């Protein structure tokens, strides 16, 4: 069955840069070939007790997601695949030097995405250098998990095993959301929805059995809101600079200097206004010396519009199954965010 699906996958992608997609398909095939059933993995003497406990936890989270939240029932995360690397893939995203709107790649089936992934780091580094030569700001990062959107049964990956318990619960619910609802060419909306389900679902998962964790989860939620509100405001200031006609007329060297000043100002504001208020999480990556538009563009991609999802959730009586059924109707929409905004006013 896996071979048939991969053959169909490659057929659908034929003529679309097949070499790239062939590498992706065979990378996925190698992951699936190495996968063993969770029951067998639990008997593996090479896995630590802590890793086995996490595998058991994932099975609990799967059941909870299907039964309590209404996530699509599937065989995802019923097997375990040990990788040869600490990441399952490497992803590149890029932005113009003076714009926070992301560079996008088009893909069959899923449409436009603001990133491109590779099985090997070297392949990602080649694209990174290619984009730099095009005078783009670039970011390369390792990825520990992804969803195949229901095309295959996603295994638990060894790259997930380093996640703390609460983060692992969130991850499974997040990725399971992608397999439940996916809106073509709306990657940002899809990620924001999955973030809401992951965060809110994790709270519900622990609310009865581990109330002390819920308090910490809510504190982390408040810190995320504080940080990402700050980042959203700072990004608006930076984009305003880029859009200024006088700025656009400046020589390249002067534009780069003003951009650098604005980014340093952002980092200084984080140190003096935000950092001391963060107790549970850590956002110090914002202080990296090479911070650029491609890094900044990622901040908020996952976390925007969380209040809107919350409003729709409350309007539907805090019923997750109703929420997901409602959002499922967005799948043919070209502007799901507009629908979400209008849906936030629906009556219980």
mmCIF file of C-alpha atoms in Angstrom:
data_model
loop_
_atom_site.group_PDB
_atom_site.id
_atom_site.type_symbol
_atom_site.label_atom_id
_atom_site.label_comp_id
_atom_site.label_asym_id
_atom_site.label_seq_id
_atom_site.Cartn_x
_atom_site.Cartn_y
_atom_site.Cartn_z
ATOM 1 C CA UNK A 1 0.000 0.000 0.000
ATOM 2 C CA UNK A 2 2.853 2.382 0.846
ATOM 3 C CA UNK A 3 4.526 1.625 -2.503
ATOM 4 C CA UNK A 4 1.254 2.275 -4.369
ATOM 5 C CA UNK A 5 0.793 5.606 -2.603
ATOM 6 C CA UNK A 6 4.371 6.660 -3.328
ATOM 7 C CA UNK A 7 4.003 5.670 -6.988
ATOM 8 C CA UNK A 8 0.821 7.725 -7.244
ATOM 9 C CA UNK A 9 2.550 10.581 -5.442
ATOM 10 C CA UNK A 10 5.424 10.595 -7.937
ATOM 11 C CA UNK A 11 3.005 10.344 -10.864
ATOM 12 C CA UNK A 12 1.115 13.419 -9.650
ATOM 13 C CA UNK A 13 4.395 15.288 -9.296
ATOM 14 C CA UNK A 14 5.828 14.298 -12.681
ATOM 15 C CA UNK A 15 7.056 17.268 -14.665
ATOM 16 C CA UNK A 16 7.315 19.390 -11.505
ATOM 17 C CA UNK A 17 10.992 19.163 -10.717
ATOM 18 C CA UNK A 18 10.800 15.393 -10.344
ATOM 19 C CA UNK A 19 14.350 14.971 -9.020
ATOM 20 C CA UNK A 20 13.529 17.053 -5.949
ATOM 21 C CA UNK A 21 10.243 15.242 -5.320
ATOM 22 C CA UNK A 22 11.831 11.851 -5.881
ATOM 23 C CA UNK A 23 14.336 12.600 -3.107
ATOM 24 C CA UNK A 24 11.494 13.654 -0.808
ATOM 25 C CA UNK A 25 9.468 10.542 -1.648
ATOM 26 C CA UNK A 26 12.352 8.156 -1.056
ATOM 27 C CA UNK A 27 13.206 9.915 2.195
ATOM 28 C CA UNK A 28 9.613 9.324 3.290
ATOM 29 C CA UNK A 29 9.831 5.718 2.105
ATOM 30 C CA UNK A 30 12.984 5.108 4.173
ATOM 31 C CA UNK A 31 11.249 6.484 7.275
ATOM 32 C CA UNK A 32 8.266 4.186 6.761
ATOM 33 C CA UNK A 33 10.416 1.140 5.968
ATOM 34 C CA UNK A 34 12.314 1.530 9.236
ATOM 35 C CA UNK A 35 9.152 1.981 11.299
ATOM 36 C CA UNK A 36 8.101 -0.696 13.785
ATOM 37 C CA UNK A 37 4.828 -1.042 15.647
ATOM 38 C CA UNK A 38 4.724 0.777 18.981
ATOM 39 C CA UNK A 39 4.130 -2.529 20.782
ATOM 40 C CA UNK A 40 7.394 -3.867 19.327
ATOM 41 C CA UNK A 41 9.273 -0.657 20.085
ATOM 42 C CA UNK A 42 8.211 -0.921 23.730
ATOM 43 C CA UNK A 43 10.083 -4.240 23.895
ATOM 44 C CA UNK A 44 13.258 -2.779 22.378
ATOM 45 C CA UNK A 45 16.094 -2.931 24.954
ATOM 46 C CA UNK A 46 17.856 -0.086 23.135
ATOM 47 C CA UNK A 47 15.111 2.372 24.064
ATOM 48 C CA UNK A 48 15.331 3.992 27.479
ATOM 49 C CA UNK A 49 12.500 3.770 29.986
ATOM 50 C CA UNK A 50 11.897 7.492 29.498
ATOM 51 C CA UNK A 51 11.510 7.020 25.742
ATOM 52 C CA UNK A 52 9.097 4.145 26.279
ATOM 53 C CA UNK A 53 7.036 6.284 28.641
ATOM 54 C CA UNK A 54 6.814 8.930 25.941
ATOM 55 C CA UNK A 55 5.624 6.350 23.408
ATOM 56 C CA UNK A 56 2.884 5.313 25.843
ATOM 57 C CA UNK A 57 1.978 8.950 26.412
ATOM 58 C CA UNK A 58 1.616 9.499 22.673
ATOM 59 C CA UNK A 59 -0.895 6.641 22.512
ATOM 60 C CA UNK A 60 -2.924 8.339 25.249
ATOM 61 C CA UNK A 61 -2.794 11.644 23.396
ATOM 62 C CA UNK A 62 -3.917 10.015 20.125
ATOM 63 C CA UNK A 63 -6.968 8.504 21.822
ATOM 64 C CA UNK A 64 -7.740 11.782 23.578
ATOM 65 C CA UNK A 65 -7.483 13.709 20.306
ATOM 66 C CA UNK A 66 -9.844 11.368 18.480
ATOM 67 C CA UNK A 67 -12.395 10.876 21.256
ATOM 68 C CA UNK A 68 -12.429 14.201 23.087
ATOM 69 C CA UNK A 69 -11.387 16.771 20.496
ATOM 70 C CA UNK A 70 -12.764 15.246 17.322
ATOM 71 C CA UNK A 71 -9.476 15.012 15.443
ATOM 72 C CA UNK A 72 -9.562 12.665 12.472
ATOM 73 C CA UNK A 73 -9.103 9.045 13.516
ATOM 74 C CA UNK A 74 -6.089 7.501 11.804
ATOM 75 C CA UNK A 75 -3.159 5.144 12.273
ATOM 76 C CA UNK A 76 -0.756 8.051 12.697
ATOM 77 C CA UNK A 77 1.737 7.580 15.553
ATOM 78 C CA UNK A 78 1.063 3.857 15.953
ATOM 79 C CA UNK A 79 4.605 3.034 14.807
ATOM 80 C CA UNK A 80 8.095 4.253 15.692
ATOM 81 C CA UNK A 81 10.938 5.104 13.302
ATOM 82 C CA UNK A 82 14.515 5.683 14.428
ATOM 83 C CA UNK A 83 16.278 8.295 12.318
ATOM 84 C CA UNK A 84 19.978 8.577 11.511
ATOM 85 C CA UNK A 85 19.882 12.297 12.318
ATOM 86 C CA UNK A 86 18.496 14.450 15.125
ATOM 87 C CA UNK A 87 16.217 16.136 12.555
ATOM 88 C CA UNK A 88 13.813 14.534 10.106
ATOM 89 C CA UNK A 89 14.379 17.290 7.549
ATOM 90 C CA UNK A 90 15.899 20.720 6.988
ATOM 91 C CA UNK A 91 13.832 23.703 5.926
ATOM 92 C CA UNK A 92 14.744 26.949 4.176
ATOM 93 C CA UNK A 93 12.625 30.098 4.166
ATOM 94 C CA UNK A 94 13.528 33.441 2.620
ATOM 95 C CA UNK A 95 12.497 37.079 2.428
ATOM 96 C CA UNK A 96 13.530 40.090 0.355
ATOM 97 C CA UNK A 97 16.170 42.243 2.039
ATOM 98 C CA UNK A 98 13.622 44.975 2.670
ATOM 99 C CA UNK A 99 10.282 43.228 3.053
ATOM 100 C CA UNK A 100 8.740 40.929 5.663
ATOM 101 C CA UNK A 101 6.464 39.287 3.097
ATOM 102 C CA UNK A 102 7.882 35.789 2.541
ATOM 103 C CA UNK A 103 9.253 34.316 -0.652
ATOM 104 C CA UNK A 104 7.010 31.405 -1.684
ATOM 105 C CA UNK A 105 7.425 28.128 -3.535
ATOM 106 C CA UNK A 106 4.580 26.395 -5.376
ATOM 107 C CA UNK A 107 3.934 22.685 -4.828
ATOM 108 C CA UNK A 108 1.457 20.292 -6.414
ATOM 109 C CA UNK A 109 -1.410 19.243 -4.132
ATOM 110 C CA UNK A 110 -0.672 21.691 -1.284
ATOM 111 C CA UNK A 111 -0.170 24.913 -3.290
ATOM 112 C CA UNK A 112 2.027 27.827 -2.178
ATOM 113 C CA UNK A 113 4.263 27.452 0.867
ATOM 114 C CA UNK A 114 6.744 29.891 2.358
ATOM 115 C CA UNK A 115 9.436 27.250 2.896
ATOM 116 C CA UNK A 116 11.202 24.393 1.136
ATOM 117 C CA UNK A 117 12.277 21.224 2.913
ATOM 118 C CA UNK A 118 15.083 18.745 2.246
ATOM 119 C CA UNK A 119 16.039 15.330 3.671
ATOM 120 C CA UNK A 120 19.709 16.306 4.015
ATOM 121 C CA UNK A 121 21.250 19.446 5.479
ATOM 122 C CA UNK A 122 23.689 19.783 2.576
ATOM 123 C CA UNK A 123 20.783 20.049 0.127
ATOM 124 C CA UNK A 124 19.220 22.804 2.231
ATOM 125 C CA UNK A 125 22.559 24.607 2.449
ATOM 126 C CA UNK A 126 22.807 24.619 -1.353
ATOM 127 C CA UNK A 127 19.430 26.346 -1.620
ATOM 128 C CA UNK A 128 20.415 28.703 1.189
ATOM 129 C CA UNK A 129 23.462 29.862 -0.783
ATOM 130 C CA UNK A 130 21.416 30.127 -3.973
ATOM 131 C CA UNK A 131 18.898 32.413 -2.243
ATOM 132 C CA UNK A 132 21.645 34.531 -0.678
ATOM 133 C CA UNK A 133 23.094 35.084 -4.169
ATOM 134 C CA UNK A 134 19.659 36.413 -5.143
ATOM 135 C CA UNK A 135 20.043 39.051 -2.406
ATOM 136 C CA UNK A 136 17.475 37.497 -0.090
ATOM 137 C CA UNK A 137 17.506 37.125 3.678
ATOM 138 C CA UNK A 138 17.562 33.388 4.404
ATOM 139 C CA UNK A 139 16.941 31.105 7.367
ATOM 140 C CA UNK A 140 17.824 27.397 7.537
ATOM 141 C CA UNK A 141 16.533 25.261 10.397
ATOM 142 C CA UNK A 142 16.165 21.624 11.355
ATOM 143 C CA UNK A 143 12.688 20.107 11.748
ATOM 144 C CA UNK A 144 11.828 17.350 14.228
ATOM 145 C CA UNK A 145 8.338 16.466 12.962
ATOM 146 C CA UNK A 146 5.923 17.060 10.097
ATOM 147 C CA UNK A 147 2.559 15.826 8.869
ATOM 148 C CA UNK A 148 2.047 14.071 5.520
ATOM 149 C CA UNK A 149 -1.576 15.322 5.624
ATOM 150 C CA UNK A 150 -3.048 11.833 5.590
ATOM 151 C CA UNK A 151 -1.127 10.533 2.573
ATOM 152 C CA UNK A 152 0.774 8.144 4.829
ATOM 153 C CA UNK A 153 0.525 6.891 8.387
ATOM 154 C CA UNK A 154 2.985 9.175 10.157
ATOM 155 C CA UNK A 155 5.206 7.316 12.639
ATOM 156 C CA UNK A 156 6.552 8.660 15.897
ATOM 157 C CA UNK A 157 10.085 9.805 15.061
ATOM 158 C CA UNK A 158 13.144 9.461 17.260
ATOM 159 C CA UNK A 159 13.645 13.214 16.715
ATOM 160 C CA UNK A 160 10.525 13.781 18.849
ATOM 161 C CA UNK A 161 11.914 11.972 21.870
ATOM 162 C CA UNK A 162 13.824 14.982 23.199
ATOM 163 C CA UNK A 163 10.640 16.992 23.632
ATOM 164 C CA UNK A 164 9.576 17.666 27.236
ATOM 165 C CA UNK A 165 6.323 15.921 28.131
ATOM 166 C CA UNK A 166 3.970 18.893 27.739
ATOM 167 C CA UNK A 167 5.616 19.969 24.476
ATOM 168 C CA UNK A 168 5.266 16.421 23.128
ATOM 169 C CA UNK A 169 1.536 16.383 23.889
ATOM 170 C CA UNK A 170 1.202 19.724 22.126
ATOM 171 C CA UNK A 171 3.210 18.490 19.127
ATOM 172 C CA UNK A 172 1.045 15.392 18.580
ATOM 173 C CA UNK A 173 -2.169 17.421 18.751
ATOM 174 C CA UNK A 174 -0.662 20.102 16.480
ATOM 175 C CA UNK A 175 0.438 17.657 13.779
ATOM 176 C CA UNK A 176 -2.810 15.658 14.055
ATOM 177 C CA UNK A 177 -4.699 18.858 13.269
ATOM 178 C CA UNK A 178 -2.920 19.091 9.904
ATOM 179 C CA UNK A 179 -4.142 15.571 9.094
ATOM 180 C CA UNK A 180 -7.695 16.635 10.022
ATOM 181 C CA UNK A 181 -8.008 20.042 8.331
ATOM 182 C CA UNK A 182 -5.788 21.447 5.586
ATOM 183 C CA UNK A 183 -6.566 24.489 3.433
ATOM 184 C CA UNK A 184 -4.559 24.647 0.215
ATOM 185 C CA UNK A 185 -2.202 27.625 -0.243
ATOM 186 C CA UNK A 186 -2.966 28.897 3.264
ATOM 187 C CA UNK A 187 0.038 27.624 5.215
ATOM 188 C CA UNK A 188 -0.092 30.441 7.767
ATOM 189 C CA UNK A 189 -3.762 29.808 8.584
ATOM 190 C CA UNK A 190 -3.147 26.056 8.833
ATOM 191 C CA UNK A 191 -0.301 26.601 11.289
ATOM 192 C CA UNK A 192 -2.301 29.076 13.355
ATOM 193 C CA UNK A 193 -5.195 26.623 13.618
ATOM 194 C CA UNK A 194 -2.863 23.777 14.582
ATOM 195 C CA UNK A 195 -1.234 26.019 17.190
ATOM 196 C CA UNK A 196 -4.619 26.787 18.739
ATOM 197 C CA UNK A 197 -5.614 23.117 18.839
ATOM 198 C CA UNK A 198 -2.225 22.122 20.243
ATOM 199 C CA UNK A 199 -2.270 24.759 22.978
ATOM 200 C CA UNK A 200 -5.924 24.510 23.991
ATOM 201 C CA UNK A 201 -6.005 20.737 23.589
ATOM 202 C CA UNK A 202 -2.970 20.366 25.856
ATOM 203 C CA UNK A 203 -4.710 22.407 28.567
ATOM 204 C CA UNK A 204 -7.784 20.176 28.358
ATOM 205 C CA UNK A 205 -5.665 17.005 28.340
ATOM 206 C CA UNK A 206 -4.113 17.911 31.689
ATOM 207 C CA UNK A 207 -6.898 19.908 33.357
ATOM 208 C CA UNK A 208 -8.283 17.101 35.531
ATOM 209 C CA UNK A 209 -5.309 14.816 36.129
ATOM 210 C CA UNK A 210 -2.486 17.382 36.408
ATOM 211 C CA UNK A 211 -3.867 20.799 37.485
ATOM 212 C CA UNK A 212 -0.389 21.953 38.549
ATOM 213 C CA UNK A 213 0.751 21.555 34.948
ATOM 214 C CA UNK A 214 -2.254 23.486 33.653
ATOM 215 C CA UNK A 215 -1.160 26.501 35.702
ATOM 216 C CA UNK A 216 2.283 26.316 34.064
ATOM 217 C CA UNK A 217 0.740 25.813 30.621
ATOM 218 C CA UNK A 218 -1.430 28.902 31.080
ATOM 219 C CA UNK A 219 1.565 30.907 32.291
ATOM 220 C CA UNK A 220 3.423 29.866 29.134
ATOM 221 C CA UNK A 221 0.400 30.880 27.060
ATOM 222 C CA UNK A 222 0.438 34.348 28.635
ATOM 223 C CA UNK A 223 4.175 34.682 27.991
ATOM 224 C CA UNK A 224 3.708 33.720 24.350
ATOM 225 C CA UNK A 225 0.993 36.349 24.010
ATOM 226 C CA UNK A 226 3.243 38.988 25.586
ATOM 227 C CA UNK A 227 6.206 38.146 23.374
ATOM 228 C CA UNK A 228 4.333 37.780 20.092
ATOM 229 C CA UNK A 229 2.356 40.979 20.660
ATOM 230 C CA UNK A 230 5.696 42.724 21.127
ATOM 231 C CA UNK A 231 7.125 41.115 17.979
ATOM 232 C CA UNK A 232 4.040 41.992 15.919
ATOM 233 C CA UNK A 233 4.398 45.653 16.900
ATOM 234 C CA UNK A 234 8.123 45.662 16.132
ATOM 235 C CA UNK A 235 7.571 43.996 12.760
ATOM 236 C CA UNK A 236 5.024 46.677 11.855
ATOM 237 C CA UNK A 237 7.631 49.344 12.628
ATOM 238 C CA UNK A 238 10.202 47.573 10.478
ATOM 239 C CA UNK A 239 7.792 47.083 7.571
ATOM 240 C CA UNK A 240 6.793 50.754 7.827
ATOM 241 C CA UNK A 241 10.463 51.637 7.354
ATOM 242 C CA UNK A 242 10.720 49.352 4.312
ATOM 243 C CA UNK A 243 7.569 50.868 2.764
ATOM 244 C CA UNK A 244 8.701 54.460 3.241
ATOM 245 C CA UNK A 245 9.335 56.131 -0.124
ATOM 246 C CA UNK A 246 12.319 58.100 1.149
ATOM 247 C CA UNK A 247 13.880 54.906 2.516
ATOM 248 C CA UNK A 248 13.414 53.145 -0.823
ATOM 249 C CA UNK A 249 15.316 55.920 -2.613
ATOM 250 C CA UNK A 250 18.390 55.545 -0.414
ATOM 251 C CA UNK A 251 21.590 53.830 -1.620
ATOM 252 C CA UNK A 252 21.797 50.147 -0.709
ATOM 253 C CA UNK A 253 24.468 50.672 1.965
ATOM 254 C CA UNK A 254 22.341 53.263 3.767
ATOM 255 C CA UNK A 255 19.253 51.068 3.612
ATOM 256 C CA UNK A 256 21.195 48.173 5.109
ATOM 257 C CA UNK A 257 22.497 50.421 7.893
ATOM 258 C CA UNK A 258 19.012 51.708 8.775
ATOM 259 C CA UNK A 259 17.681 48.157 8.742
ATOM 260 C CA UNK A 260 20.465 47.089 11.106
ATOM 261 C CA UNK A 261 19.672 49.997 13.448
ATOM 262 C CA UNK A 262 15.998 49.008 13.532
ATOM 263 C CA UNK A 263 16.790 45.370 14.318
ATOM 264 C CA UNK A 264 19.232 46.370 17.068
ATOM 265 C CA UNK A 265 16.537 48.636 18.507
ATOM 266 C CA UNK A 266 14.110 45.698 18.508
ATOM 267 C CA UNK A 267 16.620 43.552 20.376
ATOM 268 C CA UNK A 268 17.295 46.306 22.894
ATOM 269 C CA UNK A 269 13.565 46.703 23.548
ATOM 270 C CA UNK A 270 13.265 42.959 24.113
ATOM 271 C CA UNK A 271 16.060 43.037 26.694
ATOM 272 C CA UNK A 272 14.651 45.991 28.638
ATOM 273 C CA UNK A 273 10.888 45.498 28.313
ATOM 274 C CA UNK A 274 10.122 41.809 27.755
ATOM 275 C CA UNK A 275 12.926 39.494 28.844
ATOM 276 C CA UNK A 276 12.512 40.066 32.599
ATOM 277 C CA UNK A 277 8.807 39.161 32.366
ATOM 278 C CA UNK A 278 9.503 35.750 30.824
ATOM 279 C CA UNK A 279 9.810 33.050 33.508
ATOM 280 C CA UNK A 280 8.596 29.804 31.901
ATOM 281 C CA UNK A 281 9.670 30.046 28.255
ATOM 282 C CA UNK A 282 12.786 31.320 26.494
ATOM 283 C CA UNK A 283 12.707 33.653 23.512
ATOM 284 C CA UNK A 284 16.365 34.691 23.561
ATOM 285 C CA UNK A 285 16.880 33.451 20.007
ATOM 286 C CA UNK A 286 15.576 36.887 19.038
ATOM 287 C CA UNK A 287 18.951 38.218 20.253
ATOM 288 C CA UNK A 288 20.955 36.271 17.673
ATOM 289 C CA UNK A 289 23.593 38.429 15.986
ATOM 290 C CA UNK A 290 22.508 37.444 12.456
ATOM 291 C CA UNK A 291 18.799 38.218 12.964
ATOM 292 C CA UNK A 292 17.212 39.040 9.604
ATOM 293 C CA UNK A 293 13.845 39.287 7.842
ATOM 294 C CA UNK A 294 13.641 35.533 7.270
ATOM 295 C CA UNK A 295 13.984 34.896 11.006
ATOM 296 C CA UNK A 296 11.523 37.648 11.911
ATOM 297 C CA UNK A 297 8.957 36.455 9.364
ATOM 298 C CA UNK A 298 8.636 33.173 11.261
ATOM 299 C CA UNK A 299 7.726 34.925 14.500
ATOM 300 C CA UNK A 300 3.955 35.135 14.509
ATOM 301 C CA UNK A 301 3.400 32.751 11.584
ATOM 302 C CA UNK A 302 2.229 30.095 14.019
ATOM 303 C CA UNK A 303 0.774 32.325 16.711
ATOM 304 C CA UNK A 304 -1.285 35.040 15.006
ATOM 305 C CA UNK A 305 -5.089 35.160 15.329
ATOM 306 C CA UNK A 306 -5.240 32.941 18.409
ATOM 307 C CA UNK A 307 -7.874 35.241 19.959
ATOM 308 C CA UNK A 308 -10.125 34.728 16.915
ATOM 309 C CA UNK A 309 -9.936 30.943 17.218
ATOM 310 C CA UNK A 310 -10.693 31.308 20.925
ATOM 311 C CA UNK A 311 -13.749 33.465 20.181
ATOM 312 C CA UNK A 312 -15.133 30.915 17.702
ATOM 313 C CA UNK A 313 -14.432 28.120 20.196
ATOM 314 C CA UNK A 314 -16.356 29.981 22.909
ATOM 315 C CA UNK A 315 -19.163 30.913 20.505
ATOM 316 C CA UNK A 316 -19.606 27.200 19.793
ATOM 317 C CA UNK A 317 -19.990 26.449 23.490
ATOM 318 C CA UNK A 318 -16.353 25.455 24.074
ATOM 319 C CA UNK A 319 -17.082 22.298 22.093
ATOM 320 C CA UNK A 320 -13.970 21.151 20.232
ATOM 321 C CA UNK A 321 -15.828 18.748 17.961
ATOM 322 C CA UNK A 322 -18.172 21.532 16.840
ATOM 323 C CA UNK A 323 -15.178 23.803 16.314
ATOM 324 C CA UNK A 324 -13.355 21.328 14.073
ATOM 325 C CA UNK A 325 -16.514 20.486 12.129
ATOM 326 C CA UNK A 326 -17.098 24.192 11.592
ATOM 327 C CA UNK A 327 -13.507 24.852 10.486
ATOM 328 C CA UNK A 328 -13.631 21.843 8.167
ATOM 329 C CA UNK A 329 -16.099 23.859 6.078
ATOM 330 C CA UNK A 330 -13.291 26.360 5.365
ATOM 331 C CA UNK A 331 -11.306 23.885 3.259
ATOM 332 C CA UNK A 332 -12.620 25.232 -0.062
ATOM 333 C CA UNK A 333 -12.249 28.852 1.006
ATOM 334 C CA UNK A 334 -9.688 31.168 -0.588
ATOM 335 C CA UNK A 335 -9.844 33.473 2.439
ATOM 336 C CA UNK A 336 -10.261 31.345 5.577
ATOM 337 C CA UNK A 337 -9.166 34.206 7.829
ATOM 338 C CA UNK A 338 -12.093 36.325 6.613
ATOM 339 C CA UNK A 339 -14.450 33.450 7.412
ATOM 340 C CA UNK A 340 -12.865 33.052 10.830
ATOM 341 C CA UNK A 341 -13.409 36.731 11.611
ATOM 342 C CA UNK A 342 -17.085 36.527 10.669
ATOM 343 C CA UNK A 343 -17.454 33.231 12.530
ATOM 344 C CA UNK A 344 -16.199 34.822 15.741
ATOM 345 C CA UNK A 345 -19.603 36.509 15.911
ATOM 346 C CA UNK A 346 -21.736 33.359 15.621
ATOM 347 C CA UNK A 347 -24.116 32.685 18.459
ATOM 348 C CA UNK A 348 -23.891 29.699 20.781
#
